PDB file of C-alpha atoms in Angstrom:
ATOM      1  CA  ASP A   1       1.709-130.204-114.998  1.00 93.00           C
ATOM      2  CA  PHE A   2       0.708-130.453-118.660  1.00 95.00           C
ATOM      3  CA  SER A   3      -0.103-127.538-120.993  1.00 96.00           C
ATOM      4  CA  PRO A   4      -2.170-126.986-123.041  1.00 95.00           C
ATOM      5  CA  VAL A   5      -4.891-129.331-121.812  1.00 94.00           C
ATOM      6  CA  ALA A   6      -8.656-129.078-122.208  1.00 91.00           C
ATOM      7  CA  ASN A   7     -10.924-129.252-119.176  1.00 89.00           C
ATOM      8  CA  PRO A   8     -13.022-132.392-118.633  1.00 85.00           C
ATOM      9  CA  THR A   9     -16.245-132.613-120.648  1.00 80.00           C
ATOM     10  CA  PHE A  10     -19.169-135.001-120.977  1.00 78.00           C
ATOM     11  CA  PHE A  11     -17.358-136.825-123.779  1.00 74.00           C
ATOM     12  CA  CYS A  12     -13.958-136.739-122.089  1.00 78.00           C
ATOM     13  CA  PRO A  13     -14.089-136.954-118.264  1.00 80.00           C
ATOM     14  CA  ASP A  14     -10.356-136.243-117.854  1.00 82.00           C
ATOM     15  CA  GLU A  15      -8.082-133.358-118.715  1.00 86.00           C
ATOM     16  CA  SER A  16      -6.982-134.043-122.269  1.00 90.00           C
ATOM     17  CA  VAL A  17      -4.845-132.988-125.181  1.00 92.00           C
ATOM     18  CA  ALA A  18      -7.822-132.025-127.338  1.00 90.00           C
ATOM     19  CA  PHE A  19      -7.274-132.164-131.096  1.00 90.00           C
ATOM     20  CA  GLY A  20     -10.896-131.507-132.051  1.00 87.00           C
ATOM     21  CA  ASN A  21     -11.979-132.387-135.594  1.00 87.00           C
ATOM     22  CA  VAL A  22      -9.220-133.511-137.961  1.00 89.00           C
ATOM     23  CA  ASN A  23      -9.901-134.788-141.468  1.00 88.00           C
ATOM     24  CA  ILE A  24      -8.987-138.377-142.202  1.00 86.00           C
ATOM     25  CA  GLY A  25      -5.612-138.497-143.951  1.00 84.00           C
ATOM     26  CA  GLN A  26      -4.432-135.227-142.398  1.00 88.00           C
ATOM     27  CA  MET A  27      -2.285-134.801-139.293  1.00 93.00           C
ATOM     28  CA  LYS A  28      -2.497-132.234-136.496  1.00 94.00           C
ATOM     29  CA  THR A  29       0.360-131.755-134.010  1.00 97.00           C
ATOM     30  CA  ILE A  30       0.108-130.210-130.546  1.00 97.00           C
ATOM     31  CA  ASP A  31       3.295-129.370-128.640  1.00 97.00           C
ATOM     32  CA  LEU A  32       2.521-130.544-125.121  1.00 97.00           C
ATOM     33  CA  GLN A  33       4.535-128.812-122.383  1.00 97.00           C
ATOM     34  CA  VAL A  34       5.514-130.941-119.406  1.00 97.00           C
ATOM     35  CA  ILE A  35       6.175-128.463-116.577  1.00 96.00           C
ATOM     36  CA  ASN A  36       8.018-129.148-113.308  1.00 95.00           C
ATOM     37  CA  THR A  37       6.092-127.131-110.702  1.00 93.00           C
ATOM     38  CA  GLY A  38       7.715-128.916-107.729  1.00 91.00           C
ATOM     39  CA  SER A  39      10.775-128.176-105.640  1.00 90.00           C
ATOM     40  CA  GLU A  40      13.073-130.935-106.929  1.00 90.00           C
ATOM     41  CA  ASP A  41      14.343-131.957-110.347  1.00 92.00           C
ATOM     42  CA  CYS A  42      11.872-134.208-112.148  1.00 92.00           C
ATOM     43  CA  THR A  43      13.309-137.224-113.932  1.00 93.00           C
ATOM     44  CA  VAL A  44      11.105-138.595-116.711  1.00 94.00           C
ATOM     45  CA  GLY A  45      12.288-142.161-117.126  1.00 92.00           C
ATOM     46  CA  ALA A  46       9.833-143.399-119.757  1.00 93.00           C
ATOM     47  CA  ILE A  47       7.029-142.244-122.051  1.00 94.00           C
ATOM     48  CA  ASN A  48       4.380-144.568-123.443  1.00 91.00           C
ATOM     49  CA  PHE A  49       0.776-144.844-124.483  1.00 88.00           C
ATOM     50  CA  GLY A  50      -1.536-146.548-122.021  1.00 81.00           C
ATOM     51  CA  SER A  51      -4.410-148.714-123.253  1.00 65.00           C
ATOM     52  CA  LEU A  52      -4.258-147.008-126.627  1.00 62.00           C
ATOM     53  CA  THR A  53      -7.261-148.005-128.747  1.00 60.00           C
ATOM     54  CA  SER A  54      -6.173-146.140-131.857  1.00 65.00           C
ATOM     55  CA  SER A  55      -2.969-146.021-133.893  1.00 78.00           C
ATOM     56  CA  ALA A  56      -3.946-142.468-134.879  1.00 85.00           C
ATOM     57  CA  PHE A  57      -1.831-141.018-132.048  1.00 90.00           C
ATOM     58  CA  THR A  58       1.976-140.797-132.118  1.00 92.00           C
ATOM     59  CA  TYR A  59       4.518-138.700-130.219  1.00 94.00           C
ATOM     60  CA  SER A  60       8.141-137.535-130.327  1.00 96.00           C
ATOM     61  CA  SER A  61      10.426-135.528-128.052  1.00 96.00           C
ATOM     62  CA  PRO A  62      14.065-134.443-128.502  1.00 95.00           C
ATOM     63  CA  THR A  63      14.604-133.947-124.747  1.00 95.00           C
ATOM     64  CA  LEU A  64      12.477-136.590-123.005  1.00 95.00           C
ATOM     65  CA  PRO A  65      13.005-139.047-121.390  1.00 95.00           C
ATOM     66  CA  GLY A  66      15.315-136.829-119.360  1.00 95.00           C
ATOM     67  CA  ILE A  67      15.504-134.377-116.455  1.00 94.00           C
ATOM     68  CA  ILE A  68      13.235-131.323-116.071  1.00 95.00           C
ATOM     69  CA  PRO A  69      14.713-128.789-113.605  1.00 95.00           C
ATOM     70  CA  VAL A  70      12.460-126.882-111.211  1.00 94.00           C
ATOM     71  CA  ASN A  71      10.228-124.277-112.915  1.00 95.00           C
ATOM     72  CA  GLU A  72      11.277-125.456-116.375  1.00 97.00           C
ATOM     73  CA  SER A  73       9.431-127.397-119.037  1.00 97.00           C
ATOM     74  CA  ARG A  74      10.060-129.801-121.881  1.00 97.00           C
ATOM     75  CA  ILE A  75       8.082-130.446-125.057  1.00 97.00           C
ATOM     76  CA  ILE A  76       6.445-133.637-126.291  1.00 97.00           C
ATOM     77  CA  SER A  77       5.018-133.298-129.808  1.00 97.00           C
ATOM     78  CA  VAL A  78       1.787-135.319-129.927  1.00 95.00           C
ATOM     79  CA  ASN A  79       0.318-136.131-133.344  1.00 95.00           C
ATOM     80  CA  PHE A  80      -3.225-137.104-134.339  1.00 92.00           C
ATOM     81  CA  GLU A  81      -3.689-138.620-137.813  1.00 90.00           C
ATOM     82  CA  PRO A  82      -7.110-140.307-137.991  1.00 86.00           C
ATOM     83  CA  THR A  83      -7.876-143.214-140.318  1.00 79.00           C
ATOM     84  CA  PRO A  84     -11.084-145.216-140.861  1.00 73.00           C
ATOM     85  CA  PRO A  85     -11.455-147.932-138.192  1.00 65.00           C
ATOM     86  CA  SER A  86     -10.935-150.746-140.677  1.00 61.00           C
ATOM     87  CA  GLY A  87      -8.293-148.843-142.609  1.00 57.00           C
ATOM     88  CA  ASN A  88     -10.207-149.512-145.822  1.00 59.00           C
ATOM     89  CA  ASN A  89     -13.942-148.856-145.502  1.00 60.00           C
ATOM     90  CA  PRO A  90     -14.633-145.128-145.949  1.00 56.00           C
ATOM     91  CA  PHE A  91     -18.278-145.591-144.908  1.00 54.00           C
ATOM     92  CA  GLU A  92     -17.627-146.859-141.381  1.00 54.00           C
ATOM     93  CA  GLU A  93     -18.461-144.552-138.529  1.00 54.00           C
ATOM     94  CA  ILE A  94     -15.444-142.721-137.139  1.00 56.00           C
ATOM     95  CA  PRO A  95     -15.346-143.053-133.331  1.00 57.00           C
ATOM     96  CA  PHE A  96     -14.757-140.285-130.844  1.00 58.00           C
ATOM     97  CA  LEU A  97     -11.404-141.046-129.213  1.00 61.00           C
ATOM     98  CA  CYS A  98     -10.925-140.267-125.548  1.00 67.00           C
ATOM     99  CA  GLY A  99     -10.402-141.702-122.077  1.00 63.00           C
ATOM    100  CA  THR A 100      -8.874-145.038-123.032  1.00 70.00           C
ATOM    101  CA  ASN A 101      -6.239-143.152-125.026  1.00 83.00           C
ATOM    102  CA  THR A 102      -3.637-141.764-122.625  1.00 88.00           C
ATOM    103  CA  LEU A 103      -0.054-140.570-122.747  1.00 91.00           C
ATOM    104  CA  ASN A 104       1.833-141.822-119.668  1.00 92.00           C
ATOM    105  CA  LEU A 105       5.069-140.497-118.144  1.00 94.00           C
ATOM    106  CA  THR A 106       7.002-142.504-115.563  1.00 94.00           C
ATOM    107  CA  VAL A 107       8.624-139.964-113.208  1.00 92.00           C
ATOM    108  CA  ASN A 108      10.480-139.857-109.902  1.00 88.00           C
ATOM    109  CA  SER A 109       8.284-138.751-107.007  1.00 68.00           C
ATOM    110  CA  GLY A 110       9.669-137.471-103.690  1.00 64.00           C
ATOM    111  CA  PRO A 111      13.203-137.374-102.302  1.00 66.00           C
ATOM    112  CA  ASP A 112      13.432-141.162-102.133  1.00 73.00           C
ATOM    113  CA  GLY A 113      13.047-141.416-105.914  1.00 71.00           C
ATOM    114  CA  THR A 114       9.815-143.415-105.759  1.00 82.00           C
ATOM    115  CA  LEU A 115       8.451-143.902-109.261  1.00 88.00           C
ATOM    116  CA  ALA A 116       5.007-142.611-110.160  1.00 90.00           C
ATOM    117  CA  GLN A 117       2.962-142.363-113.326  1.00 90.00           C
ATOM    118  CA  GLU A 118       1.537-139.100-114.610  1.00 91.00           C
ATOM    119  CA  SER A 119      -1.025-139.339-117.402  1.00 90.00           C
ATOM    120  CA  VAL A 120      -2.961-137.075-119.727  1.00 91.00           C
ATOM    121  CA  ALA A 121      -5.893-138.182-121.878  1.00 90.00           C
ATOM    122  CA  LEU A 122      -5.895-137.796-125.664  1.00 89.00           C
ATOM    123  CA  SER A 123      -9.046-136.826-127.543  1.00 86.00           C
ATOM    124  CA  GLY A 124      -9.833-136.203-131.175  1.00 86.00           C
ATOM    125  CA  ARG A 125     -12.382-136.966-133.839  1.00 84.00           C
ATOM    126  CA  GLY A 126     -11.697-138.146-137.361  1.00 85.00           C
ATOM    127  CA  THR A 127     -13.873-136.346-139.881  1.00 87.00           C
ATOM    128  CA  ARG A 128     -14.393-136.523-143.621  1.00 87.00           C
ATOM    129  CA  PRO A 129     -15.540-133.844-146.067  1.00 90.00           C
ATOM    130  CA  ASP A 130     -17.891-134.845-148.876  1.00 91.00           C
ATOM    131  CA  ILE A 131     -17.988-132.822-152.084  1.00 93.00           C
ATOM    132  CA  ASP A 132     -21.012-132.267-154.349  1.00 94.00           C
ATOM    133  CA  VAL A 133     -20.773-130.031-157.432  1.00 94.00           C
ATOM    134  CA  ILE A 134     -24.060-128.719-158.852  1.00 95.00           C
ATOM    135  CA  PRO A 135     -24.790-128.617-161.715  1.00 94.00           C
ATOM    136  CA  GLY A 136     -22.618-131.549-162.769  1.00 91.00           C
ATOM    137  CA  GLU A 137     -22.734-130.497-166.424  1.00 94.00           C
ATOM    138  CA  LEU A 138     -22.862-127.153-168.223  1.00 96.00           C
ATOM    139  CA  ASP A 139     -24.123-126.595-171.770  1.00 97.00           C
ATOM    140  CA  PHE A 140     -23.207-123.162-173.098  1.00 97.00           C
ATOM    141  CA  GLY A 141     -25.256-123.636-176.287  1.00 96.00           C
ATOM    142  CA  LEU A 142     -24.355-121.891-179.532  1.00 97.00           C
ATOM    143  CA  VAL A 143     -21.567-119.323-179.199  1.00 97.00           C
ATOM    144  CA  THR A 144     -20.384-117.178-182.122  1.00 97.00           C
ATOM    145  CA  VAL A 145     -16.688-117.577-182.996  1.00 97.00           C
ATOM    146  CA  GLY A 146     -14.803-114.689-181.417  1.00 96.00           C
ATOM    147  CA  CYS A 147     -17.425-114.261-178.680  1.00 97.00           C
ATOM    148  CA  CYS A 148     -17.946-115.671-175.216  1.00 97.00           C
ATOM    149  CA  SER A 149     -21.005-117.104-173.531  1.00 97.00           C
ATOM    150  CA  GLU A 150     -22.516-115.677-170.360  1.00 97.00           C
ATOM    151  CA  TRP A 151     -20.869-116.769-167.135  1.00 97.00           C
ATOM    152  CA  LYS A 152     -22.671-119.654-165.409  1.00 97.00           C
ATOM    153  CA  ASP A 153     -22.606-120.294-161.666  1.00 96.00           C
ATOM    154  CA  VAL A 154     -21.452-123.606-160.207  1.00 96.00           C
ATOM    155  CA  ARG A 155     -21.858-124.377-156.506  1.00 96.00           C
ATOM    156  CA  ILE A 156     -19.616-126.672-154.444  1.00 96.00           C
ATOM    157  CA  TYR A 157     -21.358-128.198-151.426  1.00 96.00           C
ATOM    158  CA  ASN A 158     -19.773-129.917-148.427  1.00 94.00           C
ATOM    159  CA  SER A 159     -22.208-132.539-147.133  1.00 91.00           C
ATOM    160  CA  GLY A 160     -19.613-134.248-144.921  1.00 90.00           C
ATOM    161  CA  ASP A 161     -18.580-133.624-141.321  1.00 89.00           C
ATOM    162  CA  GLY A 162     -15.076-132.223-141.922  1.00 91.00           C
ATOM    163  CA  ASP A 163     -13.828-128.977-143.475  1.00 93.00           C
ATOM    164  CA  LEU A 164     -13.404-129.183-147.255  1.00 94.00           C
ATOM    165  CA  THR A 165     -10.359-127.328-148.608  1.00 93.00           C
ATOM    166  CA  ILE A 166     -10.418-126.449-152.323  1.00 94.00           C
ATOM    167  CA  ASN A 167      -6.894-125.869-153.589  1.00 93.00           C
ATOM    168  CA  ASP A 168      -7.684-124.984-157.182  1.00 94.00           C
ATOM    169  CA  VAL A 169     -10.330-125.057-159.923  1.00 95.00           C
ATOM    170  CA  SER A 170      -8.937-125.571-163.419  1.00 94.00           C
ATOM    171  CA  ILE A 171      -9.738-126.892-166.883  1.00 95.00           C
ATOM    172  CA  VAL A 172      -8.564-130.469-167.397  1.00 94.00           C
ATOM    173  CA  ALA A 173      -5.706-130.894-169.876  1.00 93.00           C
ATOM    174  CA  GLY A 174      -6.978-132.222-173.199  1.00 94.00           C
ATOM    175  CA  SER A 175     -10.185-130.184-173.101  1.00 96.00           C
ATOM    176  CA  SER A 176     -11.176-128.152-176.119  1.00 96.00           C
ATOM    177  CA  PRO A 177      -9.789-124.590-176.063  1.00 96.00           C
ATOM    178  CA  GLY A 178     -12.024-121.761-174.920  1.00 96.00           C
ATOM    179  CA  PHE A 179     -13.323-122.922-171.536  1.00 97.00           C
ATOM    180  CA  GLU A 180     -12.616-120.582-168.624  1.00 97.00           C
ATOM    181  CA  THR A 181     -13.330-120.644-164.878  1.00 97.00           C
ATOM    182  CA  THR A 182     -12.963-118.331-161.936  1.00 97.00           C
ATOM    183  CA  GLN A 183     -11.677-119.494-158.556  1.00 96.00           C
ATOM    184  CA  PRO A 184     -14.121-120.246-155.715  1.00 94.00           C
ATOM    185  CA  THR A 185     -15.350-117.367-153.591  1.00 90.00           C
ATOM    186  CA  GLY A 186     -14.104-119.305-150.540  1.00 89.00           C
ATOM    187  CA  ASN A 187     -11.402-122.002-150.383  1.00 92.00           C
ATOM    188  CA  VAL A 188     -12.470-123.629-147.092  1.00 94.00           C
ATOM    189  CA  VAL A 189     -16.025-124.969-147.003  1.00 95.00           C
ATOM    190  CA  VAL A 190     -17.247-125.979-143.549  1.00 94.00           C
ATOM    191  CA  PRO A 191     -19.778-128.834-143.200  1.00 93.00           C
ATOM    192  CA  ASN A 192     -23.287-128.140-144.522  1.00 93.00           C
ATOM    193  CA  SER A 193     -22.235-125.035-146.444  1.00 95.00           C
ATOM    194  CA  SER A 194     -21.134-124.169-149.969  1.00 95.00           C
ATOM    195  CA  THR A 195     -19.022-121.923-152.135  1.00 96.00           C
ATOM    196  CA  GLU A 196     -19.261-121.111-155.845  1.00 96.00           C
ATOM    197  CA  PHE A 197     -17.242-120.422-158.963  1.00 96.00           C
ATOM    198  CA  ARG A 198     -18.189-119.375-162.503  1.00 97.00           C
ATOM    199  CA  ALA A 199     -17.487-120.858-165.911  1.00 97.00           C
ATOM    200  CA  ARG A 200     -17.918-119.749-169.515  1.00 97.00           C
ATOM    201  CA  PHE A 201     -17.014-120.760-173.086  1.00 98.00           C
ATOM    202  CA  CYS A 202     -15.259-118.483-175.593  1.00 97.00           C
ATOM    203  CA  ALA A 203     -15.500-119.899-179.117  1.00 97.00           C
ATOM    204  CA  THR A 204     -12.244-119.872-181.075  1.00 94.00           C
ATOM    205  CA  GLU A 205     -13.263-122.103-183.988  1.00 94.00           C
ATOM    206  CA  VAL A 206     -16.337-123.645-185.623  1.00 96.00           C
ATOM    207  CA  GLY A 207     -17.477-127.025-184.287  1.00 96.00           C
ATOM    208  CA  GLU A 208     -18.297-128.941-181.130  1.00 96.00           C
ATOM    209  CA  ALA A 209     -16.265-128.278-178.007  1.00 96.00           C
ATOM    210  CA  SER A 210     -16.152-130.223-174.775  1.00 96.00           C
ATOM    211  CA  GLY A 211     -14.111-130.358-171.592  1.00 93.00           C
TER     212      GLY A 211
END
């Protein structure tokens, strides 16, 4: 038996290691348990991908191929790291991966050692966040030296189909002194939603300032 596996769905007619949505360029790992529920030791002689249509899937295991005693399990770490189909064009549609992507184990079956193949489907979807920042420019107007402008709101929108993670908002090095920002109200922006931060300018000297 394999665990955890997702039940069959319309998009994936077989039990599968279901990775869900994973952003392109990121990797998600699921530790797949291979469990011996029989009454004899199970010898896993080989592990391979069958009819794999995507190089996004990889696997590793410190104990398999090898023997799984009765009522014990071993781990295969399965990785999903989606890339655009062409590897270069970020505007190509990202396919839903399932069915033709399988992880196969060659095992002994029965007391005579007959070889059999046990398989589990792999499913996942490569996604991509898309960031829009509105407004794209702020003009704080005239600010008296020694004073600060009012805070202005800036919204960050995610118009893509993957979660957008914002690690930090900061003033670029080389900007004029006096610009300040807050951090976003939320660091993870799900598709079709937004978060916001605030910015202001505190004048420290006479003259134009930009950043």
